[in-house]
PDB file of C-alpha atoms in Angstrom:
ATOM      1  CA  MET A 373       5.329   1.064  -5.970  1.00 42.00           C
ATOM      2  CA  SER A 374       4.329   4.310  -7.544  1.00 41.00           C
ATOM      3  CA  ARG A 375       5.867   7.540  -6.212  1.00 42.00           C
ATOM      4  CA  SER A 376       3.443  10.134  -4.901  1.00 41.00           C
ATOM      5  CA  ARG A 377       5.851  12.584  -3.194  1.00 39.00           C
ATOM      6  CA  SER A 378       6.460  15.827  -5.078  1.00 39.00           C
ATOM      7  CA  GLU A 379      10.005  17.132  -5.177  1.00 42.00           C
ATOM      8  CA  SER A 380      11.671  20.171  -6.586  1.00 42.00           C
ATOM      9  CA  PRO A 381      14.143  19.746  -9.499  1.00 40.00           C
ATOM     10  CA  GLN A 382      17.002  20.529  -7.104  1.00 41.00           C
ATOM     11  CA  GLU A 383      15.962  17.687  -4.769  1.00 41.00           C
ATOM     12  CA  GLN A 384      15.466  15.243  -7.631  1.00 42.00           C
ATOM     13  CA  ARG A 385      18.889  15.825  -9.218  1.00 41.00           C
ATOM     14  CA  PRO A 386      21.907  14.135  -7.656  1.00 41.00           C
ATOM     15  CA  ALA A 387      24.484  16.553  -6.253  1.00 40.00           C
ATOM     16  CA  GLY A 388      26.938  17.840  -8.798  1.00 40.00           C
ATOM     17  CA  ASP A 389      24.739  17.191 -11.846  1.00 43.00           C
ATOM     18  CA  ALA A 390      23.442  20.747 -12.328  1.00 39.00           C
ATOM     19  CA  THR A 391      25.672  21.382 -15.325  1.00 36.00           C
ATOM     20  CA  GLU A 392      25.160  17.973 -16.880  1.00 40.00           C
ATOM     21  CA  ALA A 393      21.369  18.150 -16.478  1.00 40.00           C
ATOM     22  CA  GLN A 394      21.291  21.247 -18.677  1.00 40.00           C
ATOM     23  CA  ALA A 395      23.943  20.120 -21.151  1.00 40.00           C
ATOM     24  CA  GLY A 396      22.893  20.884 -24.687  1.00 41.00           C
ATOM     25  CA  ALA A 397      20.125  23.259 -23.623  1.00 41.00           C
ATOM     26  CA  PRO A 398      20.110  26.644 -25.392  1.00 43.00           C
ATOM     27  CA  PRO A 399      21.133  29.630 -23.235  1.00 45.00           C
ATOM     28  CA  GLY A 400      18.277  30.991 -21.142  1.00 43.00           C
ATOM     29  CA  GLU A 401      16.302  27.747 -21.208  1.00 47.00           C
ATOM     30  CA  GLY A 402      17.630  26.187 -17.990  1.00 56.00           C
ATOM     31  CA  PRO A 403      14.255  25.697 -16.228  1.00 58.00           C
ATOM     32  CA  ALA A 404      12.631  24.319 -19.372  1.00 58.00           C
ATOM     33  CA  ALA A 405      15.556  21.969 -19.927  1.00 56.00           C
ATOM     34  CA  ALA A 406      15.355  20.804 -16.307  1.00 62.00           C
ATOM     35  CA  ALA A 407      11.630  20.106 -16.655  1.00 68.00           C
ATOM     36  CA  GLY A 408      12.254  18.211 -19.879  1.00 71.00           C
ATOM     37  CA  GLY A 409      15.024  16.256 -18.207  1.00 76.00           C
ATOM     38  CA  ARG A 410      12.702  15.290 -15.374  1.00 79.00           C
ATOM     39  CA  ARG A 411      10.066  14.043 -17.809  1.00 86.00           C
ATOM     40  CA  LEU A 412      12.708  12.013 -19.651  1.00 90.00           C
ATOM     41  CA  ALA A 413      13.955  10.506 -16.380  1.00 89.00           C
ATOM     42  CA  LEU A 414      10.403   9.489 -15.452  1.00 88.00           C
ATOM     43  CA  ASP A 415       9.913   7.960 -18.896  1.00 90.00           C
ATOM     44  CA  VAL A 416      13.160   5.983 -18.570  1.00 91.00           C
ATOM     45  CA  HIS A 417      12.146   4.910 -15.061  1.00 89.00           C
ATOM     46  CA  GLY A 418       8.795   3.694 -16.361  1.00 85.00           C
ATOM     47  CA  ARG A 419      10.430   1.709 -19.157  1.00 89.00           C
ATOM     48  CA  LEU A 420      12.939   0.061 -16.839  1.00 90.00           C
ATOM     49  CA  ARG A 421      10.263  -0.603 -14.235  1.00 83.00           C
ATOM     50  CA  ALA A 422       8.096  -2.363 -16.823  1.00 81.00           C
ATOM     51  CA  MET A 423      11.073  -4.476 -17.938  1.00 85.00           C
ATOM     52  CA  ILE A 424      11.642  -5.591 -14.338  1.00 82.00           C
ATOM     53  CA  LEU A 425       7.983  -6.278 -13.576  1.00 74.00           C
ATOM     54  CA  ASN A 426       7.314  -8.238 -16.762  1.00 72.00           C
ATOM     55  CA  GLY A 427      10.425 -10.382 -16.310  1.00 75.00           C
ATOM     56  CA  GLU A 428      12.472  -9.008 -19.208  1.00 83.00           C
ATOM     57  CA  LEU A 429      15.023  -8.057 -16.547  1.00 87.00           C
ATOM     58  CA  PRO A 430      14.719 -11.012 -14.132  1.00 84.00           C
ATOM     59  CA  PRO A 431      15.793 -11.005 -10.480  1.00 82.00           C
ATOM     60  CA  GLY A 432      19.568 -10.947 -10.138  1.00 84.00           C
ATOM     61  CA  SER A 433      20.191  -9.202 -13.468  1.00 89.00           C
ATOM     62  CA  VAL A 434      23.164  -6.817 -13.401  1.00 90.00           C
ATOM     63  CA  LEU A 435      22.292  -3.321 -14.665  1.00 90.00           C
ATOM     64  CA  LEU A 436      24.986  -0.958 -15.911  1.00 88.00           C
ATOM     65  CA  GLN A 437      23.946   2.662 -16.333  1.00 88.00           C
ATOM     66  CA  ALA A 438      26.053   3.230 -19.461  1.00 89.00           C
ATOM     67  CA  GLU A 439      24.833   0.026 -21.101  1.00 91.00           C
ATOM     68  CA  MET A 440      21.168   0.687 -20.302  1.00 91.00           C
ATOM     69  CA  ALA A 441      21.517   4.293 -21.480  1.00 92.00           C
ATOM     70  CA  ARG A 442      22.812   3.074 -24.843  1.00 92.00           C
ATOM     71  CA  LYS A 443      20.071   0.456 -25.062  1.00 91.00           C
ATOM     72  CA  LEU A 444      17.314   3.006 -24.434  1.00 92.00           C
ATOM     73  CA  GLY A 445      18.977   5.781 -26.426  1.00 93.00           C
ATOM     74  CA  VAL A 446      19.317   8.304 -23.600  1.00 93.00           C
ATOM     75  CA  SER A 447      22.110  10.060 -21.732  1.00 92.00           C
ATOM     76  CA  ARG A 448      23.523   9.005 -18.367  1.00 88.00           C
ATOM     77  CA  THR A 449      21.730  11.797 -16.453  1.00 90.00           C
ATOM     78  CA  PRO A 450      18.110  10.533 -16.835  1.00 92.00           C
ATOM     79  CA  MET A 451      19.375   6.980 -16.404  1.00 91.00           C
ATOM     80  CA  ARG A 452      21.015   7.905 -13.091  1.00 89.00           C
ATOM     81  CA  GLU A 453      17.755   9.457 -11.855  1.00 90.00           C
ATOM     82  CA  ALA A 454      15.771   6.422 -13.035  1.00 90.00           C
ATOM     83  CA  PHE A 455      18.109   4.128 -11.105  1.00 89.00           C
ATOM     84  CA  ARG A 456      17.608   6.256  -7.999  1.00 88.00           C
ATOM     85  CA  LEU A 457      13.824   5.956  -8.288  1.00 85.00           C
ATOM     86  CA  LEU A 458      14.018   2.200  -8.830  1.00 87.00           C
ATOM     87  CA  GLN A 459      16.205   1.848  -5.760  1.00 85.00           C
ATOM     88  CA  GLU A 460      13.715   3.838  -3.675  1.00 79.00           C
ATOM     89  CA  GLU A 461      10.950   1.502  -4.857  1.00 73.00           C
ATOM     90  CA  GLY A 462      13.009  -1.493  -3.780  1.00 74.00           C
ATOM     91  CA  LEU A 463      13.227  -2.939  -7.284  1.00 81.00           C
ATOM     92  CA  ILE A 464      17.017  -2.712  -7.580  1.00 87.00           C
ATOM     93  CA  ASP A 465      20.046  -2.694  -5.309  1.00 85.00           C
ATOM     94  CA  ALA A 466      22.463   0.003  -6.439  1.00 80.00           C
ATOM     95  CA  ARG A 467      26.220  -0.347  -5.957  1.00 68.00           C
ATOM     96  CA  PRO A 468      28.710   2.412  -5.112  1.00 71.00           C
ATOM     97  CA  ASP A 469      30.502   1.842  -8.419  1.00 65.00           C
ATOM     98  CA  GLN A 470      27.187   2.482 -10.252  1.00 61.00           C
ATOM     99  CA  ARG A 471      26.609  -1.195 -10.837  1.00 81.00           C
ATOM    100  CA  ALA A 472      23.117  -2.260  -9.860  1.00 89.00           C
ATOM    101  CA  ARG A 473      21.244  -5.518  -9.674  1.00 89.00           C
ATOM    102  CA  VAL A 474      17.546  -6.352  -9.943  1.00 89.00           C
ATOM    103  CA  ARG A 475      16.481  -7.401  -6.479  1.00 83.00           C
ATOM    104  CA  SER A 476      15.725 -11.035  -5.899  1.00 80.00           C
ATOM    105  CA  VAL A 477      12.240 -11.942  -4.769  1.00 79.00           C
ATOM    106  CA  ASP A 478      11.877 -11.557  -1.012  1.00 85.00           C
ATOM    107  CA  PRO A 479       9.481 -14.193   0.416  1.00 91.00           C
ATOM    108  CA  GLU A 480       8.621 -11.959   3.383  1.00 92.00           C
ATOM    109  CA  ASP A 481       7.792  -9.070   1.056  1.00 89.00           C
ATOM    110  CA  LEU A 482       5.612 -11.276  -1.144  1.00 92.00           C
ATOM    111  CA  ASP A 483       3.788 -12.654   1.896  1.00 95.00           C
ATOM    112  CA  ALA A 484       3.227  -9.181   3.356  1.00 95.00           C
ATOM    113  CA  VAL A 485       2.015  -7.712   0.065  1.00 94.00           C
ATOM    114  CA  TYR A 486      -0.492 -10.491  -0.552  1.00 95.00           C
ATOM    115  CA  GLY A 487      -1.662 -10.543   3.053  1.00 97.00           C
ATOM    116  CA  ALA A 488      -2.434  -6.831   2.734  1.00 97.00           C
ATOM    117  CA  ARG A 489      -4.046  -7.262  -0.692  1.00 96.00           C
ATOM    118  CA  ILE A 490      -6.353  -9.993   0.572  1.00 97.00           C
ATOM    119  CA  MET A 491      -7.564  -7.874   3.470  1.00 97.00           C
ATOM    120  CA  LEU A 492      -8.088  -4.684   1.455  1.00 97.00           C
ATOM    121  CA  GLU A 493      -9.512  -6.232  -1.697  1.00 97.00           C
ATOM    122  CA  THR A 494     -11.999  -8.435   0.148  1.00 97.00           C
ATOM    123  CA  LEU A 495     -13.261  -5.304   1.884  1.00 97.00           C
ATOM    124  CA  ALA A 496     -13.451  -3.457  -1.429  1.00 97.00           C
ATOM    125  CA  VAL A 497     -15.224  -6.181  -3.442  1.00 97.00           C
ATOM    126  CA  SER A 498     -17.706  -6.693  -0.614  1.00 97.00           C
ATOM    127  CA  MET A 499     -18.626  -3.005  -0.784  1.00 97.00           C
ATOM    128  CA  THR A 500     -18.644  -2.981  -4.586  1.00 97.00           C
ATOM    129  CA  ALA A 501     -21.011  -5.957  -4.769  1.00 97.00           C
ATOM    130  CA  LYS A 502     -23.698  -3.884  -3.059  1.00 95.00           C
ATOM    131  CA  SER A 503     -23.765  -1.231  -5.775  1.00 94.00           C
ATOM    132  CA  PHE A 504     -22.706  -3.037  -8.947  1.00 96.00           C
ATOM    133  CA  THR A 505     -24.511  -1.870 -12.085  1.00 96.00           C
ATOM    134  CA  ALA A 506     -25.177  -3.289 -15.539  1.00 96.00           C
ATOM    135  CA  GLU A 507     -22.605  -0.857 -16.929  1.00 97.00           C
ATOM    136  CA  ASP A 508     -20.025  -2.140 -14.451  1.00 97.00           C
ATOM    137  CA  ILE A 509     -20.756  -5.716 -15.526  1.00 97.00           C
ATOM    138  CA  GLU A 510     -20.234  -4.773 -19.165  1.00 97.00           C
ATOM    139  CA  ARG A 511     -16.934  -2.975 -18.442  1.00 97.00           C
ATOM    140  CA  MET A 512     -15.620  -5.833 -16.323  1.00 97.00           C
ATOM    141  CA  SER A 513     -16.659  -8.438 -18.900  1.00 97.00           C
ATOM    142  CA  ASP A 514     -14.867  -6.462 -21.590  1.00 97.00           C
ATOM    143  CA  ALA A 515     -11.668  -6.327 -19.514  1.00 96.00           C
ATOM    144  CA  LEU A 516     -11.814 -10.091 -18.972  1.00 95.00           C
ATOM    145  CA  LYS A 517     -12.345 -10.716 -22.701  1.00 94.00           C
ATOM    146  CA  ARG A 518      -9.276  -8.615 -23.460  1.00 93.00           C
ATOM    147  CA  MET A 519      -7.240 -10.590 -20.915  1.00 90.00           C
ATOM    148  CA  ARG A 520      -8.277 -13.842 -22.566  1.00 88.00           C
ATOM    149  CA  GLY A 521      -7.475 -12.510 -26.025  1.00 87.00           C
ATOM    150  CA  LEU A 522      -3.979 -11.307 -25.159  1.00 81.00           C
ATOM    151  CA  THR A 523      -0.790 -13.339 -24.974  1.00 69.00           C
ATOM    152  CA  VAL A 524       1.008 -12.480 -21.746  1.00 66.00           C
ATOM    153  CA  ASP A 525       4.448 -13.303 -23.148  1.00 64.00           C
ATOM    154  CA  ASP A 526       3.965 -11.208 -26.301  1.00 69.00           C
ATOM    155  CA  GLN A 527       1.777  -8.407 -24.931  1.00 75.00           C
ATOM    156  CA  PRO A 528       2.592  -8.087 -21.212  1.00 72.00           C
ATOM    157  CA  GLU A 529       1.753  -4.385 -20.901  1.00 73.00           C
ATOM    158  CA  GLU A 530      -1.640  -4.778 -22.568  1.00 84.00           C
ATOM    159  CA  TRP A 531      -2.466  -7.856 -20.489  1.00 84.00           C
ATOM    160  CA  HIS A 532      -1.514  -6.198 -17.208  1.00 80.00           C
ATOM    161  CA  ALA A 533      -3.515  -3.086 -18.193  1.00 87.00           C
ATOM    162  CA  ALA A 534      -6.632  -5.212 -18.764  1.00 92.00           C
ATOM    163  CA  HIS A 535      -5.989  -7.151 -15.544  1.00 89.00           C
ATOM    164  CA  HIS A 536      -5.575  -3.909 -13.594  1.00 89.00           C
ATOM    165  CA  GLU A 537      -8.820  -2.544 -15.055  1.00 94.00           C
ATOM    166  CA  PHE A 538     -10.688  -5.736 -14.108  1.00 96.00           C
ATOM    167  CA  HIS A 539      -9.595  -5.543 -10.471  1.00 95.00           C
ATOM    168  CA  SER A 540     -10.098  -1.765 -10.350  1.00 95.00           C
ATOM    169  CA  ILE A 541     -13.746  -2.115 -11.333  1.00 97.00           C
ATOM    170  CA  ALA A 542     -14.195  -4.917  -8.793  1.00 97.00           C
ATOM    171  CA  THR A 543     -12.863  -2.684  -5.987  1.00 97.00           C
ATOM    172  CA  GLN A 544     -14.250   0.667  -7.116  1.00 97.00           C
ATOM    173  CA  ALA A 545     -16.671   1.279  -4.222  1.00 97.00           C
ATOM    174  CA  VAL A 546     -14.007   2.218  -1.662  1.00 97.00           C
ATOM    175  CA  GLY A 547     -12.772   5.782  -1.241  1.00 96.00           C
ATOM    176  CA  PRO A 548      -9.812   7.295  -3.088  1.00 96.00           C
ATOM    177  CA  HIS A 549      -7.307   6.690  -0.276  1.00 96.00           C
ATOM    178  CA  LEU A 550      -8.004   2.948  -0.169  1.00 96.00           C
ATOM    179  CA  GLN A 551      -8.087   2.840  -3.959  1.00 94.00           C
ATOM    180  CA  ARG A 552      -4.559   4.263  -4.056  1.00 94.00           C
ATOM    181  CA  MET A 553      -3.373   1.709  -1.498  1.00 95.00           C
ATOM    182  CA  ILE A 554      -4.932  -1.163  -3.444  1.00 95.00           C
ATOM    183  CA  ALA A 555      -3.483   0.108  -6.739  1.00 90.00           C
ATOM    184  CA  SER A 556      -0.028   0.456  -5.213  1.00 87.00           C
ATOM    185  CA  LEU A 557      -0.097  -3.080  -3.833  1.00 90.00           C
ATOM    186  CA  GLY A 558      -1.378  -4.340  -7.181  1.00 87.00           C
ATOM    187  CA  GLU A 559       1.539  -2.737  -9.016  1.00 81.00           C
ATOM    188  CA  HIS A 560       3.945  -4.218  -6.485  1.00 81.00           C
ATOM    189  CA  SER A 561       2.415  -7.638  -7.193  1.00 82.00           C
ATOM    190  CA  GLU A 562       3.067  -7.564 -10.930  1.00 77.00           C
ATOM    191  CA  ARG A 563       6.473  -9.226 -10.723  1.00 73.00           C
ATOM    192  CA  TYR A 564       4.976 -11.977  -8.548  1.00 78.00           C
ATOM    193  CA  ILE A 565       2.146 -12.538 -11.014  1.00 75.00           C
ATOM    194  CA  ARG A 566       4.766 -12.914 -13.720  1.00 70.00           C
ATOM    195  CA  LEU A 567       6.652 -15.475 -11.625  1.00 70.00           C
ATOM    196  CA  ALA A 568       3.415 -17.406 -11.129  1.00 69.00           C
ATOM    197  CA  GLN A 569       2.894 -17.420 -14.890  1.00 63.00           C
ATOM    198  CA  LEU A 570       6.378 -18.782 -15.482  1.00 61.00           C
ATOM    199  CA  GLY A 571       6.223 -21.308 -12.664  1.00 55.00           C
ATOM    200  CA  ALA A 572       2.826 -22.826 -13.393  1.00 61.00           C
ATOM    201  CA  PRO A 573       1.542 -21.841 -16.851  1.00 60.00           C
ATOM    202  CA  ALA A 574      -1.155 -24.528 -16.742  1.00 62.00           C
ATOM    203  CA  SER A 575      -2.764 -22.765 -13.774  1.00 66.00           C
ATOM    204  CA  TRP A 576      -4.069 -19.961 -15.952  1.00 71.00           C
ATOM    205  CA  SER A 577      -7.276 -21.779 -16.771  1.00 77.00           C
ATOM    206  CA  LYS A 578      -7.915 -21.841 -13.014  1.00 84.00           C
ATOM    207  CA  ALA A 579      -7.081 -18.133 -12.731  1.00 84.00           C
ATOM    208  CA  TYR A 580      -9.547 -17.190 -15.468  1.00 88.00           C
ATOM    209  CA  ALA A 581     -12.210 -19.347 -13.827  1.00 91.00           C
ATOM    210  CA  GLU A 582     -11.631 -17.385 -10.608  1.00 93.00           C
ATOM    211  CA  HIS A 583     -12.006 -14.106 -12.475  1.00 95.00           C
ATOM    212  CA  GLU A 584     -15.273 -15.373 -13.948  1.00 95.00           C
ATOM    213  CA  ALA A 585     -16.434 -16.398 -10.473  1.00 96.00           C
ATOM    214  CA  LEU A 586     -15.658 -12.945  -9.102  1.00 97.00           C
ATOM    215  CA  LEU A 587     -17.605 -11.300 -11.903  1.00 97.00           C
ATOM    216  CA  ASP A 588     -20.510 -13.675 -11.256  1.00 97.00           C
ATOM    217  CA  ALA A 589     -20.506 -12.854  -7.524  1.00 97.00           C
ATOM    218  CA  LEU A 590     -20.591  -9.136  -8.268  1.00 97.00           C
ATOM    219  CA  ARG A 591     -23.307  -9.643 -10.883  1.00 96.00           C
ATOM    220  CA  SER A 592     -25.345 -11.494  -8.252  1.00 96.00           C
ATOM    221  CA  SER A 593     -24.714  -8.767  -5.646  1.00 96.00           C
ATOM    222  CA  ASP A 594     -23.220 -11.393  -3.298  1.00 96.00           C
ATOM    223  CA  PRO A 595     -20.623  -9.671  -1.044  1.00 96.00           C
ATOM    224  CA  ALA A 596     -19.685 -12.823   0.899  1.00 95.00           C
ATOM    225  CA  LYS A 597     -19.050 -14.846  -2.245  1.00 96.00           C
ATOM    226  CA  ALA A 598     -17.078 -12.008  -3.842  1.00 96.00           C
ATOM    227  CA  ALA A 599     -14.866 -11.807  -0.753  1.00 96.00           C
ATOM    228  CA  ARG A 600     -14.232 -15.560  -0.714  1.00 96.00           C
ATOM    229  CA  VAL A 601     -13.406 -15.680  -4.406  1.00 96.00           C
ATOM    230  CA  VAL A 602     -10.948 -12.795  -4.401  1.00 96.00           C
ATOM    231  CA  ALA A 603      -9.273 -13.988  -1.182  1.00 97.00           C
ATOM    232  CA  ARG A 604      -8.663 -17.456  -2.577  1.00 95.00           C
ATOM    233  CA  HIS A 605      -7.604 -16.075  -5.951  1.00 94.00           C
ATOM    234  CA  LEU A 606      -4.953 -13.802  -4.435  1.00 95.00           C
ATOM    235  CA  ALA A 607      -3.786 -16.427  -1.946  1.00 95.00           C
ATOM    236  CA  ARG A 608      -3.363 -19.021  -4.685  1.00 92.00           C
ATOM    237  CA  THR A 609      -0.999 -16.746  -6.597  1.00 88.00           C
ATOM    238  CA  ALA A 610       1.067 -15.973  -3.503  1.00 92.00           C
ATOM    239  CA  LEU A 611       1.253 -19.570  -2.300  1.00 92.00           C
ATOM    240  CA  SER A 612       2.113 -20.813  -5.788  1.00 87.00           C
ATOM    241  CA  VAL A 613       5.072 -18.460  -6.122  1.00 86.00           C
ATOM    242  CA  LEU A 614       6.284 -19.132  -2.573  1.00 89.00           C
ATOM    243  CA  ALA A 615       6.115 -22.884  -3.113  1.00 86.00           C
ATOM    244  CA  ASP A 616       8.324 -22.429  -6.167  1.00 82.00           C
ATOM    245  CA  ILE A 617      10.920 -19.947  -4.882  1.00 81.00           C
ATOM    246  CA  ALA A 618      10.953 -20.509  -1.106  1.00 87.00           C
ATOM    247  CA  PRO A 619       9.107 -23.697  -0.095  1.00 90.00           C
ATOM    248  CA  GLU A 620      10.616 -23.463   3.385  1.00 93.00           C
ATOM    249  CA  HIS A 621       9.017 -20.074   4.065  1.00 93.00           C
ATOM    250  CA  GLU A 622       5.829 -20.056   6.145  1.00 95.00           C
ATOM    251  CA  PRO A 623       3.410 -17.530   4.542  1.00 96.00           C
ATOM    252  CA  ALA A 624       1.849 -16.462   7.838  1.00 97.00           C
ATOM    253  CA  ALA A 625       0.370 -13.176   6.573  1.00 97.00           C
ATOM    254  CA  THR A 626      -1.226 -14.719   3.491  1.00 96.00           C
ATOM    255  CA  ARG A 627      -2.681 -17.673   5.369  1.00 96.00           C
ATOM    256  CA  THR A 628      -3.961 -15.524   8.236  1.00 97.00           C
ATOM    257  CA  ALA A 629      -5.593 -13.056   5.847  1.00 96.00           C
ATOM    258  CA  LEU A 630      -7.145 -15.944   3.940  1.00 96.00           C
ATOM    259  CA  ALA A 631      -8.541 -17.419   7.152  1.00 95.00           C
ATOM    260  CA  ILE A 632     -10.098 -14.080   8.092  1.00 92.00           C
ATOM    261  CA  ALA A 633     -11.320 -12.912   4.693  1.00 87.00           C
ATOM    262  CA  GLY A 634     -11.852 -16.147   2.821  1.00 70.00           C
ATOM    263  CA  ASN A 635     -13.219 -18.421   5.529  1.00 65.00           C
ATOM    264  CA  GLY A 636      -9.964 -20.340   5.640  1.00 43.00           C
ATOM    265  CA  GLY A 637     -10.430 -21.618   2.116  1.00 42.00           C
ATOM    266  CA  HIS A 638     -13.088 -24.135   3.222  1.00 41.00           C
TER     267      HIS A 638
END
């Protein structure tokens, strides 16, 4: 998930790295160098995070700081900070010897994330349906057209950006605090969406039909239908991935949320 807590450069930098963080900086430019180093670390973190979420670095992959630093053309200092941020997000498990591994998919985490998404997004689309405008319809239609025109394997970042925009418009009526919660859960779901794509590529025609149905419900100002559609859409992704990676796991949160928000799928 995205980080929202602000920290000072001293708190962000691992102990003992003060000299290394400013290595190569001209005399008298310590603070500027530190700020530049922080920006670089965030950029490296974003690049690694995208590689994990889009499946380029699949679950279980071993990550070596030196190797990844060479691959991305950066020093070890921003890479070390990026690893720390990824570990805090729960995307990697770091090892004492600086070896790290992309975390495997946790069925309980997936179930909890999608249970929460179903509850929050059904609330949000129900509210949005009451105030949807012609401009909103046009923006949402455009996002869906871009999704259809993009190849997920070749253009994952562009596809996920269009997908995020589509769902953001559909849930826009809630306040900023709920919007941040929904966005955070959506980002956390990206790796699961990717697993669903890999596990059942033929299901994408169904997924696009569900997106069309959600747009139609919002266009018709039908809160109940919008809630049912988005609940079933989210639950289908979660249940599909769980059936593939952990068929023995009972998705209690997802099924309970679906029963409450989506009328039990009936």
